[in-house]
mmCIF file of C-alpha atoms in Angstrom:
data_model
loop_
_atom_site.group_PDB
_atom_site.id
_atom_site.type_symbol
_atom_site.label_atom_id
_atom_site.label_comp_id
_atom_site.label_asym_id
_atom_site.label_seq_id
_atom_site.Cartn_x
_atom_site.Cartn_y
_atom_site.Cartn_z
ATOM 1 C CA UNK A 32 23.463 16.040 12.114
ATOM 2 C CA UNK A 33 20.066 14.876 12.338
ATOM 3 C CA UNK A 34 20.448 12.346 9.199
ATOM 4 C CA UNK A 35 21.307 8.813 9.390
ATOM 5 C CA UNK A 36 25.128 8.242 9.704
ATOM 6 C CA UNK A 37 27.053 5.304 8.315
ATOM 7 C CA UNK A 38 31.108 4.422 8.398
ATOM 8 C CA UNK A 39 33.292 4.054 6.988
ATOM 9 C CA UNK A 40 32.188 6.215 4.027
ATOM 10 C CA UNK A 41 34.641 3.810 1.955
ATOM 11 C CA UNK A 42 36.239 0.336 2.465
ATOM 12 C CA UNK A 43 38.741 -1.255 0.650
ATOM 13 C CA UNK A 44 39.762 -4.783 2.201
ATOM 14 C CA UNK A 45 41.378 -8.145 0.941
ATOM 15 C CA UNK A 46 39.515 -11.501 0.488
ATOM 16 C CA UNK A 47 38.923 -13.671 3.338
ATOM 17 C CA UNK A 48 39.164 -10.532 5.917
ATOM 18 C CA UNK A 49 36.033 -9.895 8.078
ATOM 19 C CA UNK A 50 34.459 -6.154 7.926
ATOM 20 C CA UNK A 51 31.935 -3.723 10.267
ATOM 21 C CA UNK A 52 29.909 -1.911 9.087
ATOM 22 C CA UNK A 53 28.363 0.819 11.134
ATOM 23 C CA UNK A 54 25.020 2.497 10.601
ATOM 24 C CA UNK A 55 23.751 5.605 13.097
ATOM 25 C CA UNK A 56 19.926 6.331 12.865
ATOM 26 C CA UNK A 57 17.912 9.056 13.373
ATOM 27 C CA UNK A 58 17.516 9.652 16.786
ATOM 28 C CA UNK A 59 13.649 8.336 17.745
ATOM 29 C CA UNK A 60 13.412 5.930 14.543
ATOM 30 C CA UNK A 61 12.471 2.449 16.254
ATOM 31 C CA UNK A 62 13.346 0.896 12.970
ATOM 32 C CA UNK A 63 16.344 0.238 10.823
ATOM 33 C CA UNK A 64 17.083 -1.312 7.611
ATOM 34 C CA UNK A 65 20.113 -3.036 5.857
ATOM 35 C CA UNK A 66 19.883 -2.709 2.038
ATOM 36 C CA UNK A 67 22.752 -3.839 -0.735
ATOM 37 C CA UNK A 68 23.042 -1.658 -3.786
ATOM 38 C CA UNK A 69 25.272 -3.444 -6.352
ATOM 39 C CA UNK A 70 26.807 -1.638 -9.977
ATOM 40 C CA UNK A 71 23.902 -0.638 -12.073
ATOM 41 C CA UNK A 72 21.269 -3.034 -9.821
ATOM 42 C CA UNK A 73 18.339 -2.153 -7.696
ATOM 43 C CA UNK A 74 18.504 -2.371 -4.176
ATOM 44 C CA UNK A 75 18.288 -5.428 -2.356
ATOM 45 C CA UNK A 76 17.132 -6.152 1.450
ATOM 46 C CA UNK A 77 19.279 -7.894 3.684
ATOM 47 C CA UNK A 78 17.576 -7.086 7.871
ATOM 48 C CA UNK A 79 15.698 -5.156 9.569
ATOM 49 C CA UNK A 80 15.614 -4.256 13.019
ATOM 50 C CA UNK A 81 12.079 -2.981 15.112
ATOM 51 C CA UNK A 82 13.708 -2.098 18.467
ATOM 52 C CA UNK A 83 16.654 -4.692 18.777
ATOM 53 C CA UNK A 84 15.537 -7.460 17.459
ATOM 54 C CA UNK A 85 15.396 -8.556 13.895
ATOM 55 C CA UNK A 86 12.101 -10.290 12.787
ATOM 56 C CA UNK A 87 13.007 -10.665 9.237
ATOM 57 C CA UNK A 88 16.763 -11.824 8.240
ATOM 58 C CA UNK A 89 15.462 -13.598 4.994
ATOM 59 C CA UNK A 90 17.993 -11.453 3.082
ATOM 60 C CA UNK A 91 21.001 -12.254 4.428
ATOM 61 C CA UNK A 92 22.925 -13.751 1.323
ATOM 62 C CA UNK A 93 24.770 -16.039 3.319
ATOM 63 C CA UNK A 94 25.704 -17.140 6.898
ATOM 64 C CA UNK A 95 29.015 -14.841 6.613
ATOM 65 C CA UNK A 96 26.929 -12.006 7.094
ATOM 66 C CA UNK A 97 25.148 -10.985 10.432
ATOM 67 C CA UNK A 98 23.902 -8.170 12.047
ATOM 68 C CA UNK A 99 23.446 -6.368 15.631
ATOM 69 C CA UNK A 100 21.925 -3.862 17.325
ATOM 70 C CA UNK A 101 22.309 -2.587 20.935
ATOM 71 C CA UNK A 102 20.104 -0.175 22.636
ATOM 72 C CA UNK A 103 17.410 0.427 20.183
ATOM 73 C CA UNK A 104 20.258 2.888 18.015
ATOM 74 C CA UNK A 105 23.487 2.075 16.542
ATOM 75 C CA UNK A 106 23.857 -1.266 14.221
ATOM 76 C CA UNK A 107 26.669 -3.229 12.946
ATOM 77 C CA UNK A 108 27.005 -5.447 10.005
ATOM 78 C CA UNK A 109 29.481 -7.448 9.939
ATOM 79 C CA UNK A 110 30.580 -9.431 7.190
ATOM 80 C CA UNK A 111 32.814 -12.560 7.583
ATOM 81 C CA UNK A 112 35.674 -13.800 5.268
ATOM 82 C CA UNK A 113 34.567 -11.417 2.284
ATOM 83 C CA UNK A 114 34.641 -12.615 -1.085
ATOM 84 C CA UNK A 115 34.530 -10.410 -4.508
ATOM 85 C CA UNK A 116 31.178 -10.451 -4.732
ATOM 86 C CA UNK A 117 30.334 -8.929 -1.406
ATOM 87 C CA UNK A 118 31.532 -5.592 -3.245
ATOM 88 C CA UNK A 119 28.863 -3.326 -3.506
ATOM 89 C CA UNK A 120 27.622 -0.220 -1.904
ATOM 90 C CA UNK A 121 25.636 -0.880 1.669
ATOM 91 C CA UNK A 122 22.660 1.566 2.668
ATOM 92 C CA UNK A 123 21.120 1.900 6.113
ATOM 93 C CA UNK A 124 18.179 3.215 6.691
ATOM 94 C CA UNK A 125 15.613 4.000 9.537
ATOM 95 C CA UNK A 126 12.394 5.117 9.991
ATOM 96 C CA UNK A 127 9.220 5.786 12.907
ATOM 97 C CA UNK A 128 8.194 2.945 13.088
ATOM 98 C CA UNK A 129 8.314 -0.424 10.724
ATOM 99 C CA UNK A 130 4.616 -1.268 11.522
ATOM 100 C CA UNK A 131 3.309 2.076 9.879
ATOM 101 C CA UNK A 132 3.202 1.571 6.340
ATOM 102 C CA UNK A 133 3.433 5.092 5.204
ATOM 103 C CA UNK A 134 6.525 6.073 7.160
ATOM 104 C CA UNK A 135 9.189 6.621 4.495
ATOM 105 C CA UNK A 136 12.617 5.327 5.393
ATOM 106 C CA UNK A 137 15.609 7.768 5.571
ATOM 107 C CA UNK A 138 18.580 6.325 4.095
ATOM 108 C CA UNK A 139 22.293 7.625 4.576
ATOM 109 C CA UNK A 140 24.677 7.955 2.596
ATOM 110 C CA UNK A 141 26.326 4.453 2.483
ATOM 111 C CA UNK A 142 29.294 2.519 2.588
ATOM 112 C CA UNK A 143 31.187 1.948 -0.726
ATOM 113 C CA UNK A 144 32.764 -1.966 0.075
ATOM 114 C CA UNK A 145 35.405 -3.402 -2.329
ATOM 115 C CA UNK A 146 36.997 -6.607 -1.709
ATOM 116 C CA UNK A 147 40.119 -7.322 -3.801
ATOM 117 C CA UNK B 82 4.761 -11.664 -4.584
ATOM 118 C CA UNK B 83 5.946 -8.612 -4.628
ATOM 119 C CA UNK B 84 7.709 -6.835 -7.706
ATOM 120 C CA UNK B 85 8.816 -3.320 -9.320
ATOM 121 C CA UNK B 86 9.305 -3.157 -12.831
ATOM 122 C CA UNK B 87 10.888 0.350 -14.271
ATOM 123 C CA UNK B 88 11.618 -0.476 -17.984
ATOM 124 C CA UNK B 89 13.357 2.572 -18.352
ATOM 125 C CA UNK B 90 17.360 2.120 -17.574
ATOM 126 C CA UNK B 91 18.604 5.309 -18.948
ATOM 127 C CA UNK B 92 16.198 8.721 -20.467
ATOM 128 C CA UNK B 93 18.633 12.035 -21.333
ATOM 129 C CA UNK B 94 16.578 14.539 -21.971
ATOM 130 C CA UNK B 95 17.474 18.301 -22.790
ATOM 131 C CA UNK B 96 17.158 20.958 -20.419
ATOM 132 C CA UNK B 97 13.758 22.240 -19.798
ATOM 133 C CA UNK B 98 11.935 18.862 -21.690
ATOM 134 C CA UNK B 99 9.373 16.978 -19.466
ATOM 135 C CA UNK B 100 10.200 14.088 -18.785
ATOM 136 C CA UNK B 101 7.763 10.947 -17.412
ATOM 137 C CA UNK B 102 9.678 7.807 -15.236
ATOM 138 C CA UNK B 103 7.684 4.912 -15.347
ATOM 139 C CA UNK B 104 6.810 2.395 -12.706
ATOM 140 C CA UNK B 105 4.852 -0.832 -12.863
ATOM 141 C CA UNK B 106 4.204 -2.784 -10.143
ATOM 142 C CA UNK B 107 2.721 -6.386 -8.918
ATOM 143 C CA UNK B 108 1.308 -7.117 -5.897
ATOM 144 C CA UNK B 109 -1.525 -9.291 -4.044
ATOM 145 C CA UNK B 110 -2.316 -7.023 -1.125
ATOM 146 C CA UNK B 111 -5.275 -4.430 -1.916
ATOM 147 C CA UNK B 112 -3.346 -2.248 0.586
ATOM 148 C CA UNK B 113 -0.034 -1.122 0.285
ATOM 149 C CA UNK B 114 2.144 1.984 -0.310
ATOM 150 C CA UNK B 115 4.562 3.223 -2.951
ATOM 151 C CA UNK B 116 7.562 5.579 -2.710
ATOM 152 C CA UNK B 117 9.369 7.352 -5.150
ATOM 153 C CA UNK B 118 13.103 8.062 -4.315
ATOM 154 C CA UNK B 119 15.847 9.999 -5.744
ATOM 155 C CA UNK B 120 19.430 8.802 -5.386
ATOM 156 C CA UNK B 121 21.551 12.051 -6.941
ATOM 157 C CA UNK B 122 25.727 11.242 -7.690
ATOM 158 C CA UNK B 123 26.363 12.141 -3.517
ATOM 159 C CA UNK B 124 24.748 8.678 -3.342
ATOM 160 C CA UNK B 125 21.873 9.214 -0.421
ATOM 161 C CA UNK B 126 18.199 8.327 -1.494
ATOM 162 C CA UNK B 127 16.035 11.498 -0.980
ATOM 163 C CA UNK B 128 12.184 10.266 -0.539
ATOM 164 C CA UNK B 129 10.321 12.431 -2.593
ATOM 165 C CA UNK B 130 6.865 10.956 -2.433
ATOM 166 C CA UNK B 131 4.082 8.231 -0.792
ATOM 167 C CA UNK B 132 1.117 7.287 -1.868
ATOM 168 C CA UNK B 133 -1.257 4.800 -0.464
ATOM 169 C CA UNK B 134 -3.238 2.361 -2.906
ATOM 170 C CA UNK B 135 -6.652 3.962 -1.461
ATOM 171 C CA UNK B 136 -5.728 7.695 -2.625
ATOM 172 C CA UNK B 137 -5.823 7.652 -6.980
ATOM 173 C CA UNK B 138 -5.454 11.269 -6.721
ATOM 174 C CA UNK B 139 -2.694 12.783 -8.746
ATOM 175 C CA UNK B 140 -0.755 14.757 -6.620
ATOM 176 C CA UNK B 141 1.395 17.817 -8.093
ATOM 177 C CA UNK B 142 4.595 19.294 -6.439
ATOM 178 C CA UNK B 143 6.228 21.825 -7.953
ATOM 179 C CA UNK B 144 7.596 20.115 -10.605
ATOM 180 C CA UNK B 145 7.017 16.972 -9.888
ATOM 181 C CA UNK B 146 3.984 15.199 -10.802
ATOM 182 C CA UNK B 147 2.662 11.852 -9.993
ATOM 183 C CA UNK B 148 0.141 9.597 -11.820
ATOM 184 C CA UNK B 149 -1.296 6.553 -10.081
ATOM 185 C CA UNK B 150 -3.166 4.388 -12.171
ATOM 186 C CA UNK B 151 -4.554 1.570 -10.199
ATOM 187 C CA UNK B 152 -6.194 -0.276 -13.084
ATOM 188 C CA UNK B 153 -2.431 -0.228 -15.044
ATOM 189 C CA UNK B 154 -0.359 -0.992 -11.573
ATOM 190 C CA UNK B 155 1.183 1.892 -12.438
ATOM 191 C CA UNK B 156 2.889 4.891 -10.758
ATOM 192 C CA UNK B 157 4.655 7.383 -13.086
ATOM 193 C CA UNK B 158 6.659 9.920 -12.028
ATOM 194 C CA UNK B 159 6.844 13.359 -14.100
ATOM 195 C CA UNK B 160 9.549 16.534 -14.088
ATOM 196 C CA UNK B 161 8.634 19.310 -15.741
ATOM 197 C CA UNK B 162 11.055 21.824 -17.240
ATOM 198 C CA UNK B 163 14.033 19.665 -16.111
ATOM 199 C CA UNK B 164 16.965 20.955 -14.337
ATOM 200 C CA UNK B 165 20.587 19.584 -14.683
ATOM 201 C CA UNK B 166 20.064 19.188 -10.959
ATOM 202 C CA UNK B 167 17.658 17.159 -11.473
ATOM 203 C CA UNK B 168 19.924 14.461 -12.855
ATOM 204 C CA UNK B 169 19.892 11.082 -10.343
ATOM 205 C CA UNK B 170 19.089 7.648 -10.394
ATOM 206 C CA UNK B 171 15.183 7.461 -9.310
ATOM 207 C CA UNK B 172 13.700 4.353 -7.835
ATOM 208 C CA UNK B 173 10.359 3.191 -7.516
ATOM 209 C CA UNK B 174 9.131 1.521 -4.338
ATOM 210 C CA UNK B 175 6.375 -0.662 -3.066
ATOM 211 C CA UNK B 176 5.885 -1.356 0.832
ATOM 212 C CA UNK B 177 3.145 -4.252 1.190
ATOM 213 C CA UNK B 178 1.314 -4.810 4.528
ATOM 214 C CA UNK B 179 2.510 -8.522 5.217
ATOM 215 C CA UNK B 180 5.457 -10.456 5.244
ATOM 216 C CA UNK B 181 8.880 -8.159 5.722
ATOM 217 C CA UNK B 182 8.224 -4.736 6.432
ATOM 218 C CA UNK B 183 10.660 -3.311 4.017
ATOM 219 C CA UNK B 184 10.657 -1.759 0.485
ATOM 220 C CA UNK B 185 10.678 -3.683 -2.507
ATOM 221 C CA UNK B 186 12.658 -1.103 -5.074
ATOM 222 C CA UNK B 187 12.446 -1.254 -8.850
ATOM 223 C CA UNK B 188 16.073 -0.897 -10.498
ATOM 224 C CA UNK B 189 16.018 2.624 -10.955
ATOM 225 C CA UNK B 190 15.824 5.183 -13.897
ATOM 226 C CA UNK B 191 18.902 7.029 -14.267
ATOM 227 C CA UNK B 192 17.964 10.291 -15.439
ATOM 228 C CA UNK B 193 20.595 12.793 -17.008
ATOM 229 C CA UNK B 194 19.534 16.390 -17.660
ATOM 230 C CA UNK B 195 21.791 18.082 -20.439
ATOM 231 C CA UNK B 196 22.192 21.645 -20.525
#
């Protein structure tokens, strides 16, 4: 498909385990985006990636969370020793280019976390 | 500092009604861009519109309609003759020119079209 791809589509792990998230862009899109979408909230930045490198990880809640990405495409967030309130839906998306202002970003569909 | 204020939580309007979303926003930059999204129950945000703080014009899409008041901060977001598939959660976004490039989103409008 020619959308951005995450997985898994749902996750359902225990406190205290460590979890991947994957995110697929659009092929081309030079930029990427973690966002956090909690019950009934707004969406909330976490990284964002221009190429493979991450000038802006002021949203990371907290050192157990960390991101990669390899080769300009796929990224992982991982998050380490999960606690309750990590639960919450997590949206990738990319776009063009981060430096032009008008290019939309293209979310998928998310991953659905819930730590128990 | 950046910030997206939609006052609205929850509008249910009847099929066919108009139906306006409001957005206010607050920002320092004299350049910047704002989004309107749609999230619908599949979850994915659909971007349904851009507009840059230099273009006031109203732009009209179908149904859709957008107002951009500069003076107000404001960018309202209109359906006429709702659909039931027009029933989502619809955010309002502002990108600003400095600092992270990312979206600051509002916390969404959820919208529910009755038949």
């Amino acid at each position: 498909g020619a959308g951005v791809s995450q997985s898994p589509s749902n996750k359902v792990t225990e406190k205290g385990k460590d979890v991947e998230l994957r995110c697929d862009p659009i092929s081309g899109h030079t930029a990427l985006y973690w966002y956090r979408q909690s019950l009934g909230q707004g969406l909330e930045f976490l990284i964002y990636f221009q190429g493979n490198s991450a000038p802006d990880k002021s949203g990371l809640p907290s050192d157990r969370f960390s991101a990669e990405r390899t080769g300009g495409s796929v990224s992982t967030l991982t998050i380490q020793r999960t606690q309750q309130e990590d639960s919450a839906v997590y949206l990738c998306a990319s776009s063009y280019d981060s430096q032009l202002l008008n290019s939309p970003l293209h979310f998928g569909n998310g991953t659905r976390l819930t730590v128990t | 500092a950046q910030k997206v204020t939609q006052a609205q939580t929850e509008i249910s309007v009847v099929e066919k009604e108009d139906v306006t979303l409001d957005c206010v926003y607050e920002t320092r930059d004299t350049t910047y861009y704002l989004f309107w999204y749609k999230q619908p129950p599949s979850g994915e945000l659909v971007f349904l519109i851009r507009r840059n703080s230099f273009d006031e014009q109203n732009e009209i899409s179908g149904r859709y309609s957008w107002n951009f008041q500069k003076s107000t901060s404001s960018f309202n977001f209109t359906i006429t003759a709702s659909q039931v598939v027009d029933s989502a959660v619809y955010f309002c976004a502002l990108r600003p020119p400095t600092g992270a490039n990312n979206l600051f989103f509002g916390t969404g409008t959820r919208l529910t079209v009755i038949p």
